[in-house]
């Protein structure tokens, strides 16, 4: 406890109240009138104004004495504080509703649950994820029921099914205003889509191989679509499905949108003579455009072949077919594969009118 005394306009001094009596016996320039004989010790420690002769008195707040604590004592006090705060922190539970009126307590707070399971922000994405997860479970159950996997391979196949469904649980599509905008959310659908395609092909090849309804043919000495060929393809797809964890760990398969784009692009190139595309939407538009043009020309070509051919002239339908073939082929070769450009041709005149 300290008291300060100002000697004049710029001077100052300090006095300890415990040593007040000793200083009173040595100094005769000032005396204290408030400290009485027989007063308790606590009254001495209270900050009181002291009346001094020819001096101005200023009261200052009490200051605690400073202690020199070593590093170990500070660390112990910090650990004790953390233990007290941990004990005082209430436990938070999340209510997981099982049935109406029945729920289970899950020891997670909101942030921990968000870190474990991401939220889907759109209704369409929720519906698609639920349907895809149900399809994964149904196709996996169908293959297990057919007896394609035995012993340890049953556990491995169940692990593949669980990994596909967990990737759907972690699917999140951020909004445009979210700081995560630009996150590639399509990649979470690659594993379940590939799994569904692989399981469907295994089931189809197994049925086709056992039925033997397809007529086999040979190409360069290799027989295709025979019973043995179909069953070998089925076995290869089974091994491929069991290797899904390793395949997706090293990223050996493209994203599902890239796979769809390349598949439609190759079909358009090898069947209709199309060109390369840059997105799944443009590849789908190019394939539909080629199918519509081929269906339109097929009618004129079929009518020209069935109709009578004279010696002096060519049938009119065949001339129409040749003219449309030349015009539409040139139009398809010069038209962009982006459907938004063709859409803007019809939208802008309507908007301006």
XYZ file of N, CA and C in Angstrom, residues 217-307:
273
model
N -19.345 -63.144 -83.714
C -18.672 -62.877 -84.983
C -17.188 -62.688 -84.692
N -16.380 -62.877 -85.729
C -14.926 -62.804 -85.595
C -14.413 -61.558 -86.305
N -13.440 -60.919 -85.700
C -12.797 -59.741 -86.266
C -11.314 -59.848 -85.974
N -10.509 -59.978 -87.052
C -9.064 -60.137 -86.928
C -8.697 -61.350 -86.065
N -9.464 -62.405 -86.203
C -9.186 -63.634 -85.494
C -9.693 -63.682 -84.070
N -10.368 -62.648 -83.600
C -10.909 -62.604 -82.240
C -12.415 -62.702 -82.325
N -12.988 -63.665 -81.608
C -14.434 -63.880 -81.612
C -15.087 -63.010 -80.550
N -16.026 -62.198 -80.991
C -16.739 -61.308 -80.092
C -18.153 -61.821 -79.847
N -18.665 -61.468 -78.655
C -20.052 -61.743 -78.243
C -20.355 -63.238 -78.183
N -19.338 -64.040 -77.963
C -19.589 -65.439 -77.642
C -19.821 -65.565 -76.134
N -20.288 -66.744 -75.705
C -20.571 -66.949 -74.285
C -19.295 -66.847 -73.455
N -18.222 -67.435 -73.955
C -16.947 -67.377 -73.227
C -16.415 -65.941 -73.165
N -16.570 -65.197 -74.265
C -16.097 -63.808 -74.300
C -16.868 -62.944 -73.292
N -18.171 -63.103 -73.229
C -18.995 -62.299 -72.322
C -18.694 -62.617 -70.863
N -18.473 -63.889 -70.546
C -18.161 -64.250 -69.168
C -16.769 -63.767 -68.762
N -15.818 -63.751 -69.696
C -14.482 -63.206 -69.389
C -14.547 -61.706 -69.115
N -15.353 -60.991 -69.890
C -15.537 -59.550 -69.635
C -16.191 -59.328 -68.284
N -17.140 -60.175 -67.921
C -17.782 -60.067 -66.612
C -16.781 -60.243 -65.486
N -15.901 -61.240 -65.591
C -14.897 -61.470 -64.551
C -13.902 -60.308 -64.451
N -13.559 -59.721 -65.578
C -12.658 -58.563 -65.561
C -13.316 -57.369 -64.870
N -14.594 -57.180 -65.096
C -15.306 -56.088 -64.436
C -15.445 -56.330 -62.935
N -15.554 -57.563 -62.523
C -15.619 -57.879 -61.089
C -14.313 -57.513 -60.406
N -13.187 -57.885 -61.014
C -11.881 -57.514 -60.456
C -11.706 -55.994 -60.461
N -12.189 -55.347 -61.517
C -12.093 -53.892 -61.609
C -12.888 -53.219 -60.495
N -14.067 -53.756 -60.168
C -14.882 -53.180 -59.097
C -14.228 -53.370 -57.726
N -13.558 -54.482 -57.509
C -12.893 -54.700 -56.229
C -11.680 -53.792 -56.041
N -11.115 -53.304 -57.121
C -9.933 -52.426 -57.053
C -10.303 -50.951 -56.994
N -11.550 -50.618 -56.725
C -11.977 -49.224 -56.685
C -11.203 -48.366 -55.682
N -10.933 -48.837 -54.441
C -10.178 -47.981 -53.510
C -8.808 -47.581 -54.026
N -8.090 -48.520 -54.652
C -6.765 -48.197 -55.186
C -6.883 -47.314 -56.419
N -7.867 -47.574 -57.250
C -8.038 -46.805 -58.495
C -8.336 -45.337 -58.185
N -9.229 -45.102 -57.241
C -9.576 -43.715 -56.910
C -8.538 -43.065 -56.012
N -7.740 -43.886 -55.333
C -6.656 -43.303 -54.533
C -5.616 -42.644 -55.424
N -5.285 -43.266 -56.518
C -4.296 -42.720 -57.447
C -4.925 -41.902 -58.576
N -6.250 -41.776 -58.603
C -6.907 -40.962 -59.613
C -6.743 -41.489 -61.021
N -6.921 -42.801 -61.205
C -6.726 -43.407 -62.519
C -7.926 -43.244 -63.444
N -9.072 -42.840 -62.907
C -10.264 -42.620 -63.719
C -10.590 -41.132 -63.769
N -11.090 -40.641 -64.886
C -11.458 -39.217 -64.968
C -12.741 -38.935 -64.194
N -13.059 -37.674 -64.084
C -14.318 -37.302 -63.460
C -15.482 -37.785 -64.313
N -16.633 -37.876 -63.694
C -17.780 -38.436 -64.396
C -18.223 -37.524 -65.524
N -18.102 -36.209 -65.372
C -18.481 -35.302 -66.464
C -17.508 -35.417 -67.639
N -16.216 -35.578 -67.341
C -15.242 -35.784 -68.410
C -15.464 -37.114 -69.111
N -15.812 -38.147 -68.363
C -16.082 -39.460 -68.962
C -17.296 -39.407 -69.892
N -18.356 -38.743 -69.457
C -19.554 -38.619 -70.304
C -19.247 -37.820 -71.561
N -18.478 -36.742 -71.412
C -18.122 -35.920 -72.571
C -17.320 -36.724 -73.594
N -16.307 -37.460 -73.119
C -15.484 -38.259 -74.045
C -16.277 -39.386 -74.689
N -17.181 -40.020 -73.941
C -17.976 -41.119 -74.497
C -18.910 -40.637 -75.605
N -19.639 -39.551 -75.338
C -20.538 -39.008 -76.358
C -19.764 -38.448 -77.550
N -18.601 -37.888 -77.277
C -17.776 -37.344 -78.353
C -17.286 -38.447 -79.283
N -16.852 -39.568 -78.730
C -16.377 -40.673 -79.550
C -17.510 -41.317 -80.350
N -18.704 -41.399 -79.757
C -19.847 -41.942 -80.497
C -20.196 -41.039 -81.683
N -20.186 -39.734 -81.446
C -20.489 -38.788 -82.518
C -19.433 -38.806 -83.613
N -18.173 -38.993 -83.223
C -17.097 -39.009 -84.227
C -17.131 -40.263 -85.081
N -17.253 -41.444 -84.449
C -17.111 -42.700 -85.190
C -18.382 -43.102 -85.940
N -19.537 -42.624 -85.537
C -20.785 -43.012 -86.210
C -21.267 -41.921 -87.161
N -21.223 -40.663 -86.723
C -21.768 -39.576 -87.530
C -20.700 -38.636 -88.086
N -19.429 -38.857 -87.745
C -18.383 -37.984 -88.256
C -18.341 -36.628 -87.593
N -18.639 -36.557 -86.294
C -18.657 -35.288 -85.578
C -17.260 -34.794 -85.253
N -17.213 -33.709 -84.503
C -15.947 -33.087 -84.114
C -15.801 -33.096 -82.597
N -14.671 -32.582 -82.128
C -14.391 -32.550 -80.693
C -15.271 -31.517 -80.000
N -15.538 -31.766 -78.732
C -16.359 -30.865 -77.918
C -15.579 -30.445 -76.680
N -16.151 -29.506 -75.948
C -15.459 -28.947 -74.787
C -16.196 -29.144 -73.473
N -17.415 -29.673 -73.502
C -18.186 -29.857 -72.270
C -19.203 -30.969 -72.488
N -19.731 -31.563 -71.427
C -20.767 -32.597 -71.594
C -22.013 -32.078 -72.288
N -22.387 -30.821 -72.013
C -23.574 -30.259 -72.658
C -23.381 -30.118 -74.166
N -22.197 -29.648 -74.582
C -21.935 -29.503 -76.005
C -21.829 -30.858 -76.709
N -21.260 -31.863 -76.038
C -21.185 -33.201 -76.644
C -22.572 -33.817 -76.779
N -23.436 -33.613 -75.779
C -24.802 -34.113 -75.880
C -25.568 -33.389 -76.987
N -25.362 -32.087 -77.089
C -26.025 -31.321 -78.144
C -25.563 -31.767 -79.529
N -24.283 -32.033 -79.685
C -23.764 -32.478 -80.981
C -24.305 -33.846 -81.358
N -24.387 -34.748 -80.374
C -24.902 -36.085 -80.675
C -26.387 -36.033 -81.036
N -27.182 -35.266 -80.289
C -28.614 -35.151 -80.605
C -28.811 -34.489 -81.972
N -27.998 -33.495 -82.265
C -28.085 -32.823 -83.561
C -27.781 -33.792 -84.705
N -26.778 -34.622 -84.548
C -26.441 -35.594 -85.593
C -27.525 -36.644 -85.752
N -28.125 -37.080 -84.633
C -29.202 -38.079 -84.718
C -30.424 -37.506 -85.423
N -30.773 -36.253 -85.131
C -31.933 -35.627 -85.782
C -31.705 -35.475 -87.283
N -30.515 -35.042 -87.679
C -30.209 -34.877 -89.101
C -30.205 -36.221 -89.813
N -29.637 -37.250 -89.195
C -29.620 -38.578 -89.810
C -31.026 -39.154 -89.949
N -31.874 -38.934 -88.952
C -33.256 -39.413 -89.044
C -34.030 -38.666 -90.126
N -33.741 -37.376 -90.302
C -34.415 -36.621 -91.348
C -33.999 -37.086 -92.740
N -32.726 -37.373 -92.922
C -32.249 -37.823 -94.233
C -32.598 -39.277 -94.510
N -32.825 -40.053 -93.465
C -33.104 -41.484 -93.653
C -34.412 -41.696 -94.399
N -35.394 -40.870 -94.129
C -36.688 -41.021 -94.805
C -36.595 -40.774 -96.302
N -35.900 -39.695 -96.706
C -35.758 -39.416 -98.130
C -34.926 -40.493 -98.834
N -33.873 -40.973 -98.160
C -33.033 -42.014 -98.776
C -33.802 -43.325 -98.929
N -34.584 -43.687 -97.914
C -35.351 -44.932 -97.994
C -36.436 -44.845 -99.063
N -37.066 -43.679 -99.154
C -38.086 -43.513 -100.196
C -37.504 -43.545 -101.589
N -36.292 -43.007 -101.744
C -35.665 -43.030 -103.076
C -35.235 -44.429 -103.469
N -34.841 -45.247 -102.523
C -34.406 -46.618 -102.850
C -35.597 -47.517 -103.157
N -36.678 -47.348 -102.375
C -37.845 -48.208 -102.583
C -38.578 -47.846 -103.869
N -38.607 -46.566 -104.204
C -39.346 -46.124 -105.386
C -38.738 -46.636 -106.685
